[in-house]
Coordinates of C-alpha atoms in Angstrom, one line a residue:
X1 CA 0.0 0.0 0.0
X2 CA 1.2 3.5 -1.0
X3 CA 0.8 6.7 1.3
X4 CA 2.8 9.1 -0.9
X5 CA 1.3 12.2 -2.3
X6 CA 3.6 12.7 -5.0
X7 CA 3.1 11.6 -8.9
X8 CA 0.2 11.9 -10.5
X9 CA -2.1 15.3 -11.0
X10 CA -5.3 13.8 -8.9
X11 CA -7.2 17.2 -10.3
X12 CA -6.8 16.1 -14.1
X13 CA -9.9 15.2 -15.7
X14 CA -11.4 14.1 -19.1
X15 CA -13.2 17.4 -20.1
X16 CA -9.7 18.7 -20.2
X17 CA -8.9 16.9 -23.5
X18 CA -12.3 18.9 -24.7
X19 CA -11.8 22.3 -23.7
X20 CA -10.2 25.2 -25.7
X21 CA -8.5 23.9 -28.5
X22 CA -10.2 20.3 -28.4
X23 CA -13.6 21.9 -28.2
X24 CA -13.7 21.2 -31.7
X25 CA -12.4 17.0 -31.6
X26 CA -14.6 13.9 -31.2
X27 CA -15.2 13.6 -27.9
X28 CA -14.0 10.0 -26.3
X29 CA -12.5 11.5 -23.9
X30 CA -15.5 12.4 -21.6
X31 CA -17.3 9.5 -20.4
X32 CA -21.1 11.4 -20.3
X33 CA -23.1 9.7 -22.8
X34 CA -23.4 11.0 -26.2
X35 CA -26.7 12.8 -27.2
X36 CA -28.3 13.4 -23.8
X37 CA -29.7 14.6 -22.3
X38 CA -32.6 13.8 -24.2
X39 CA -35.6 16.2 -25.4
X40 CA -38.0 15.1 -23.1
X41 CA -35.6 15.6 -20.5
X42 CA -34.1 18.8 -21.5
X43 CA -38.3 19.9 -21.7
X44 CA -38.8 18.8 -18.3
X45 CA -35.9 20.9 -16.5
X46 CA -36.8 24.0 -18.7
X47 CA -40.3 23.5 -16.9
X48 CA -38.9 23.9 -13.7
X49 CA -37.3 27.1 -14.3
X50 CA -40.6 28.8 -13.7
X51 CA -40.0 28.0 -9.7
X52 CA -36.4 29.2 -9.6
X53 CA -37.6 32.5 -7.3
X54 CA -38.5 30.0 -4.6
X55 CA -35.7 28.1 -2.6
X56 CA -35.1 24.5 -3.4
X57 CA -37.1 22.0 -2.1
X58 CA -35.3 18.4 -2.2
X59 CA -38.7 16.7 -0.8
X60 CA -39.6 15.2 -3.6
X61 CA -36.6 14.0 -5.4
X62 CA -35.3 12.9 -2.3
X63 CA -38.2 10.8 -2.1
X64 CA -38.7 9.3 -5.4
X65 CA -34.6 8.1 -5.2
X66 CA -35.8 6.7 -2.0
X67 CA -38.6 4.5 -3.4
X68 CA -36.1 3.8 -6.6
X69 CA -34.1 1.7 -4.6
X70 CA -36.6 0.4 -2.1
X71 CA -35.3 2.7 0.9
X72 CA -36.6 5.2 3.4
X73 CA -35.8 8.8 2.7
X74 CA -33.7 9.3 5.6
X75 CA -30.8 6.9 3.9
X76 CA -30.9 9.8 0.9
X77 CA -29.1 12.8 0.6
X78 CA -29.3 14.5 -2.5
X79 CA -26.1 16.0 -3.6
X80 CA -24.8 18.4 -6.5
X81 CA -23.0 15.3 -8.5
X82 CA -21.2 12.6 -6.7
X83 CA -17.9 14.8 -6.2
X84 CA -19.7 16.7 -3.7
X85 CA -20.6 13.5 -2.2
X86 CA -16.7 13.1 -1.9
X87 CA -15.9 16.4 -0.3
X88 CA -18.4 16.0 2.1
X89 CA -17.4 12.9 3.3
X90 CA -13.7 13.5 3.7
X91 CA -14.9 17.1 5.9
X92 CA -17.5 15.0 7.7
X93 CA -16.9 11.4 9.1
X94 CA -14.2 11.3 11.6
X95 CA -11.2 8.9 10.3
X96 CA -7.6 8.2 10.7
X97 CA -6.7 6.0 8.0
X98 CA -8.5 6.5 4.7
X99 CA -7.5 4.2 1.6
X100 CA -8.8 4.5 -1.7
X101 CA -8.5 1.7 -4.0
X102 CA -6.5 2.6 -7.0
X103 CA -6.6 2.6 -10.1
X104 CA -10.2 4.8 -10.0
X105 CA -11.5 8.2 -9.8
X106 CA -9.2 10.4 -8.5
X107 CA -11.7 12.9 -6.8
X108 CA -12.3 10.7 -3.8
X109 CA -8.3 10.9 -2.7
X110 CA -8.0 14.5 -3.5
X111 CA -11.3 15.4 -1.6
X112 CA -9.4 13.2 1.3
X113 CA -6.0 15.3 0.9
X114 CA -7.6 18.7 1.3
X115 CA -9.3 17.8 4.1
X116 CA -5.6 17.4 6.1
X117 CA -6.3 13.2 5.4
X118 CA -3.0 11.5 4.9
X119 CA -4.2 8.7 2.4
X120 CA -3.5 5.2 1.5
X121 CA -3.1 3.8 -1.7
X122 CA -4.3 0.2 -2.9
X123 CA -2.7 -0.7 -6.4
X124 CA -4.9 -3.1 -8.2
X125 CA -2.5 -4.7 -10.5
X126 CA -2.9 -5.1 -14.4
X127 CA -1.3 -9.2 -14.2
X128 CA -4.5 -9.3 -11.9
X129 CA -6.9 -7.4 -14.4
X130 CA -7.1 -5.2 -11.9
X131 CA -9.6 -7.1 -10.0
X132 CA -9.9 -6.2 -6.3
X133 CA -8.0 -8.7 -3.9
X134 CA -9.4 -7.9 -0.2
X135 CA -7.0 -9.0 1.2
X136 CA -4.4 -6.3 0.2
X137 CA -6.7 -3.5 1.9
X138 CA -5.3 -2.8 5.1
X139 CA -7.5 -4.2 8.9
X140 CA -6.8 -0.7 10.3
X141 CA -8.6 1.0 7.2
X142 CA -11.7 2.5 8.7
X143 CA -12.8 4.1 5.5
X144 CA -12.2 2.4 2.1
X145 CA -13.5 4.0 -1.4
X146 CA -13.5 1.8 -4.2
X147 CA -15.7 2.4 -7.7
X148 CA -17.9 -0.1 -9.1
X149 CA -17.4 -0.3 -12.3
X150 CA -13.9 1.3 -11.8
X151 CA -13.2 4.3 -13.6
X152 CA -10.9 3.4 -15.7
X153 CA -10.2 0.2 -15.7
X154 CA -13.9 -0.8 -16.4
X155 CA -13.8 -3.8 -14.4
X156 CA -16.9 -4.8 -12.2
X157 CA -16.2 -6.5 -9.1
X158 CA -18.4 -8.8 -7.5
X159 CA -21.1 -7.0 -4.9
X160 CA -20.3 -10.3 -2.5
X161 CA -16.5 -9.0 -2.6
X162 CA -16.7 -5.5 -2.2
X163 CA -19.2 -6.4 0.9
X164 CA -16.8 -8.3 2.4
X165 CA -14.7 -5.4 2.8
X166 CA -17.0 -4.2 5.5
X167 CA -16.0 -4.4 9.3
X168 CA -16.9 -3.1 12.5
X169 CA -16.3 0.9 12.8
X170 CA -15.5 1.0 8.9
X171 CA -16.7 3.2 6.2
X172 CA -17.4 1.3 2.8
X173 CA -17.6 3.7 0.1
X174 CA -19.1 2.2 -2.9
X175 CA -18.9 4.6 -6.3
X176 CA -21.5 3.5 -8.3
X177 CA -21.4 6.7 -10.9
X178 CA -21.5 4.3 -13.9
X179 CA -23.4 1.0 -12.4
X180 CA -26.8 2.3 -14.4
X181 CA -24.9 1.6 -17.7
X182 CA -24.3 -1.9 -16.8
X183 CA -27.2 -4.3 -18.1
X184 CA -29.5 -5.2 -15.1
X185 CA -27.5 -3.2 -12.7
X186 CA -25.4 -6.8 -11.9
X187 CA -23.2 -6.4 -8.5
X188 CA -25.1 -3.4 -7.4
X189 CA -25.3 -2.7 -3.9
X190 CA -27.7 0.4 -3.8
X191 CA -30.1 0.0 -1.7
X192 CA -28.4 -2.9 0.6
X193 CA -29.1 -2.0 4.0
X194 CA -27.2 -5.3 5.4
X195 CA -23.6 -4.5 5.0
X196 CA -22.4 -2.3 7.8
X197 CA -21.0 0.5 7.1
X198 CA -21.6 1.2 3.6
X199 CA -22.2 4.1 1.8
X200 CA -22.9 4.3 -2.0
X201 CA -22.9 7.2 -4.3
X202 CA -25.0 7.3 -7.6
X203 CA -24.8 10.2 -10.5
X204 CA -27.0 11.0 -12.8
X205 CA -24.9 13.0 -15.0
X206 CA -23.7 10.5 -16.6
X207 CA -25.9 8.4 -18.1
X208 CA -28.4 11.6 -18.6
X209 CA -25.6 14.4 -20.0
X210 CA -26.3 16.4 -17.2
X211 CA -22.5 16.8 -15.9
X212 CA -23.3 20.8 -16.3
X213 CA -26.6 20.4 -13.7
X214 CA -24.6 18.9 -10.8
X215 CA -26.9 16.3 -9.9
X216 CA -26.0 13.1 -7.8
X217 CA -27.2 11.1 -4.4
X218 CA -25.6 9.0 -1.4
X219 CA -27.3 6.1 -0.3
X220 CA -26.2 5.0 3.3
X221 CA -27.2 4.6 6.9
X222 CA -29.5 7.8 8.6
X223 CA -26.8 9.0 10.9
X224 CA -24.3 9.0 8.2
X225 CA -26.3 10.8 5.9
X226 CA -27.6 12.8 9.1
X227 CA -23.5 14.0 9.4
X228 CA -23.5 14.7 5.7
X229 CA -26.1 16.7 5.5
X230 CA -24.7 18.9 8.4
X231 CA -21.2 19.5 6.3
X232 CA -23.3 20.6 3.2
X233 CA -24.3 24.6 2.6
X234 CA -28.2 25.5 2.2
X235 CA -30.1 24.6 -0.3
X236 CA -27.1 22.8 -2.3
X237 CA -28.9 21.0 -5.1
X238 CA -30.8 23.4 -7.2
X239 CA -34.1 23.5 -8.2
X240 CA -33.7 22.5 -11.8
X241 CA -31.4 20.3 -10.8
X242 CA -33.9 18.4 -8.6
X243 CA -36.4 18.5 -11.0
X244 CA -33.6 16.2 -13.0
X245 CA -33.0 14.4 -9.8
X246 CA -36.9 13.3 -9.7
X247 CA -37.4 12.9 -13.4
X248 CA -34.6 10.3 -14.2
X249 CA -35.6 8.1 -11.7
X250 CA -38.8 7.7 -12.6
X251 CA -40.4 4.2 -14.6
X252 CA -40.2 5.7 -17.5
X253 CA -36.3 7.1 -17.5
X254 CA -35.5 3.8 -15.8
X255 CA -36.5 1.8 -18.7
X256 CA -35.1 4.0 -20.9
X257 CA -31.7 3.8 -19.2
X258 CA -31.6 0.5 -18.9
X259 CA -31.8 0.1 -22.7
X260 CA -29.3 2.4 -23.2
X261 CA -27.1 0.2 -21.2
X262 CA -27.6 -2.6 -23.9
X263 CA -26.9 -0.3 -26.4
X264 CA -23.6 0.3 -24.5
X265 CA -23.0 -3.0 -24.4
X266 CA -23.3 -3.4 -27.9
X267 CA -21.0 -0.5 -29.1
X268 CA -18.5 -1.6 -26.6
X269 CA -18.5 -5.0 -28.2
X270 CA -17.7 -3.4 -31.3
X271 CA -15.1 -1.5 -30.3
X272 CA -13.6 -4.1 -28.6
X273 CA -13.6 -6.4 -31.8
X274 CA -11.9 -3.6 -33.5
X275 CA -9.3 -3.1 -30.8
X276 CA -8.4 -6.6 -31.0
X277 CA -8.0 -6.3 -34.6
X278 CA -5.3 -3.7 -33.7
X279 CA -4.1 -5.1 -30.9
X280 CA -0.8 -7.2 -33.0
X281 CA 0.6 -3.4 -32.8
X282 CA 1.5 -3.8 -29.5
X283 CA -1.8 -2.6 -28.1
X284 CA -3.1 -4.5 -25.2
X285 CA -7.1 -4.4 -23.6
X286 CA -8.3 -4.6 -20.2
X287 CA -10.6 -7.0 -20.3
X288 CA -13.9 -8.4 -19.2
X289 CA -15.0 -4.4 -19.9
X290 CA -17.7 -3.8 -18.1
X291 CA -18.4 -0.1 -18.0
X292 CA -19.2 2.8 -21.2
X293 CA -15.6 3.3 -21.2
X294 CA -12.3 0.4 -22.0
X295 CA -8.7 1.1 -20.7
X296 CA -6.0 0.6 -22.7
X297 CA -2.4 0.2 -23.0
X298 CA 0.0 0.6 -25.7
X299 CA 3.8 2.0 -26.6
X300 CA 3.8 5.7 -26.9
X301 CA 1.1 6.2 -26.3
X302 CA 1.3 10.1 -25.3
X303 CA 2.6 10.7 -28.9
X304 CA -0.6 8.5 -30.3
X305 CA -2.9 11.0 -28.2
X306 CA -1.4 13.9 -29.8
X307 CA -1.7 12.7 -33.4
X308 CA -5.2 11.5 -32.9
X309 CA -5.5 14.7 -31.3
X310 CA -4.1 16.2 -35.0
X311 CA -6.4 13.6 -36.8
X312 CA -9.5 15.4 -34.7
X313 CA -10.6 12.6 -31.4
X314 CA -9.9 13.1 -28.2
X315 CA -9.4 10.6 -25.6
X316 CA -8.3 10.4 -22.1
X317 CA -5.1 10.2 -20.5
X318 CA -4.0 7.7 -18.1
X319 CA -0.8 8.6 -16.1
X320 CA -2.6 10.7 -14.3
X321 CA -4.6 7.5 -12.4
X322 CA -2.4 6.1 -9.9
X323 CA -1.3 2.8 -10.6
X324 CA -1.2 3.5 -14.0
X325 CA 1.5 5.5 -16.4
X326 CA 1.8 7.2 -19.9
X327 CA 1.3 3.4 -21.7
X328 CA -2.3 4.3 -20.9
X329 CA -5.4 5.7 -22.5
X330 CA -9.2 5.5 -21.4
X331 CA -11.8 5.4 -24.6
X332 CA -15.2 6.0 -24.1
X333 CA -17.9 4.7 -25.8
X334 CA -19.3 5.9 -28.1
X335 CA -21.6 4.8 -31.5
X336 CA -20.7 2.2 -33.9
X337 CA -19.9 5.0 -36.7
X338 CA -17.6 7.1 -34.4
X339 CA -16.8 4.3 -33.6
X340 CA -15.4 2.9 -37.0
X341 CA -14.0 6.3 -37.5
X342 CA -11.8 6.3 -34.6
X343 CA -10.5 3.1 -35.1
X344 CA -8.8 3.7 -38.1
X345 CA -7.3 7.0 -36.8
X346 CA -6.3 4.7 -34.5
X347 CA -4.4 2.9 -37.2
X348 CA -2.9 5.7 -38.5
X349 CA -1.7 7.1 -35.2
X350 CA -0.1 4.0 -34.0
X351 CA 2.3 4.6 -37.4
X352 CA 4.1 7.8 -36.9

C-alpha cells in the first residue's frame, strides 16, 4: 500500500482533453453519454425554471430516489454530482486512516487530501486485471472507497466481494457513478441495508448528460447521511437540478436507461472487436469491460494522443490514475460509426 502524495495530477480530468482547443475533436475522452440529455428531459428541466424565485425544495426528489431503490428517505441525501458527495465525506466522518483503492477516480483521494487526510493507496494490479484482492486492503482501514465499475479500468467486481470489505467501525464507500450503464445493474449494492457500514454514491450526470446540472445522491445509513447533510451549505442542489434528480428516476427514465445500457454494451463489443483487430501493434485491452468506457495500454502512447488529437478525437489520458502511467489511455464509448471512424485514426496514429 502506497501513502505518498507525489506523482500523479489527482485534479486532471477528461473534459480537459475537450476544452479550448479540443472543443472542436470527437469527444472520447468524456465519459457522459453521447446525445443526452434527451428532449424530453431537457423539456422537463426547462419546466422547472418557472420556480427558480422560490428556494429549493429536495422533498420530492429525495423521495422518489428513495422509493427507486426500495429505501426510506432518511438513507438519501441528494447531492450536486457525486464529487460533492466526496468532499463532504472526507470534511465529515471522523477517520484516521482512509484508503482508496486505486486505479479509480481520482476525486475521492483528493477530496481526502484537502481535508488534512493522509491517504492510503491500494494498487490493483494489471497481471491481476485489476480485480480487487481484499486481502491487500489494510485491517486498520476505517474508510475504504472503491468504484464499481472502476473508472478506468472498467472492471466490475463482485457485490459479495466489495461487501466483504465491511468491518466493524469502517466506512465502505461504494462509487456506483457508472453501475446504471451496466445491463441489469449486476453487482449493485444500492439499496443494501445489510452490510455495515456502507455508503454508495450514484450520478445522474452520466448516463443523462447532465454533468453541467450537478446532480447526484448518497445512499447510506440515517446517521451518516444525518453527518452529511450537516457539512453541506443550504439549499445545495438546485431546483432544476432536482427536477432532473426526480425525473430520471422515474419508470419511465429507468427503462429508458436500462436500454441504453444494452446499447452500450453493444457498441463496446464493437469496439472491442476492433481493438483486437489492432491489438498485433502492441496494443493490449483490459478486459472483461464492463463499463461505457475500455482502458487501454499501448507504446507511446502520449505521442498517439497527440496525433489523434491532429487527426481530430480526443481521448483520455492515463498517467494521471495512480497505478497507472503514460502506456495508458481510457476510450469512451461511443456509436458504432464514431466508432469505425476512430478506429482507423487509431491505425494511422499507431504509425508515426
Amino acid at each position: 500500500m502506497r501513502t505518498d502524495p507525489g506523482g500523479p495530477d489527482l485534479r486532471h480530468h477528461g473534459d480537459a482533453e475537450v476544452r479550448d482547443d479540443g472543443s472542436a475533436l470527437v469527444d472520447l475522452a468524456v465519459n457522459v453519454r453521447a446525445d443526452t440529455p434527451p428532449a424530453w428531459l431537457r423539456d422537463h428541466v426547462a419546466g422547472s425554471l418557472g420556480s427558480l424565485a422560490a428556494y429549493p425544495d429536495g422533498r420530492a426528489a429525495r423521495a422518489a430516489v428513495a422509493a427507486r431503490h426500495g429505501l426510506p428517505v432518511e438513507r438519501v441525501l441528494l447531492t450536486a454530482g457525486a464529487a460533492e458527495a466526496f468532499v463532504l465525506l472526507a470534511r465529515a466522518l471522523k477517520v484516521r486512516r482512509p484508503v482508496v483503492v486505486h486505479p479509480q477516480f481520482t476525486e475521492p483521494e483528493a477530496a481526502l487530501r484537502d481535508a488534512g487526510h493522509t491517504v492510503g493507496r491500494v494498487l490493483l494490479r494489471e497481471a491481476d486485471g485489476f480485480r480487487l484482492d481484499p486481502a491487500a486492503v489494510p485491517e486498520d482501514a476505517d474508510l475504504v472507497v472503491i468504484g464499481n465499475p472502476t473508472n478506468p479500468t472498467s472492471v466490475l467486481h463482485p457485490a459479495d466481494v466489495i461487501a466483504s470489505l465491511a468491518r466493524p467501525g469502517r466506512t465502505l464507500v461504494v462509487d456506483e457513478a457508472f453501475l446504471d450503464a451496466v445491463p441489469g445493474e449486476r453487482e449493485a449494492l444500492a439499496g443494501r441495508t445489510d452490510v455495515p457500514g456502507l455508503v454508495v454514491l450514484r450520478s445522474l450526470t452520466k448516463t443523462w448528460g447532465l454533468a453541467g446540472l450537478r446532480i447526484g445522491y448518497v445512499l447510506a445509513a440515517p446517521d451518516t447521511v444525518a453527518d452529511l447533510e450537516r457539512a453541506q451549505p443550504l439549499w445545495p442542489v438546485s431546483t432544476p437540478a432536482l427536477a432532473a434528480a426526480e425525473a430520471c428516476v422515474a419508470p419511465r427514465a429507468l427503462a429508458e436507461a436500462a436500454h441504453a445500457a444494452h446499447r452500450i454494451a453493444a457498441d463496446r463489443a464493437h469496439l472491442l472487436a476492433g481493438l483486437r483487430r489492432i491489438a498485433p501493434a502492441g496494443l493490449r485491452i483490459t478486459e472483461p469491460a464492463e463499463g461505457p468506457f475500455v482502458l487501454i495500454r499501448l507504446p507511446d502512447a502520449t505521442a498517439v494522443r497527440h496525433r489523434l488529437r491532429a487527426l481530430g478525437y480526443a481521448v483520455r489520458r492515463g498517467d494521471t490514475f495512480p497505478g497507472l502511467g503514460p502506456d495508458w489511455l481510457r476510450l469512451a464509448v461511443r456509436s458504432r460509426t464514431t466508432t469505425d471512424g476512430f478506429l482507423k485514426a487509431l491505425e494511422r496514429a499507431l504509425t508515426p
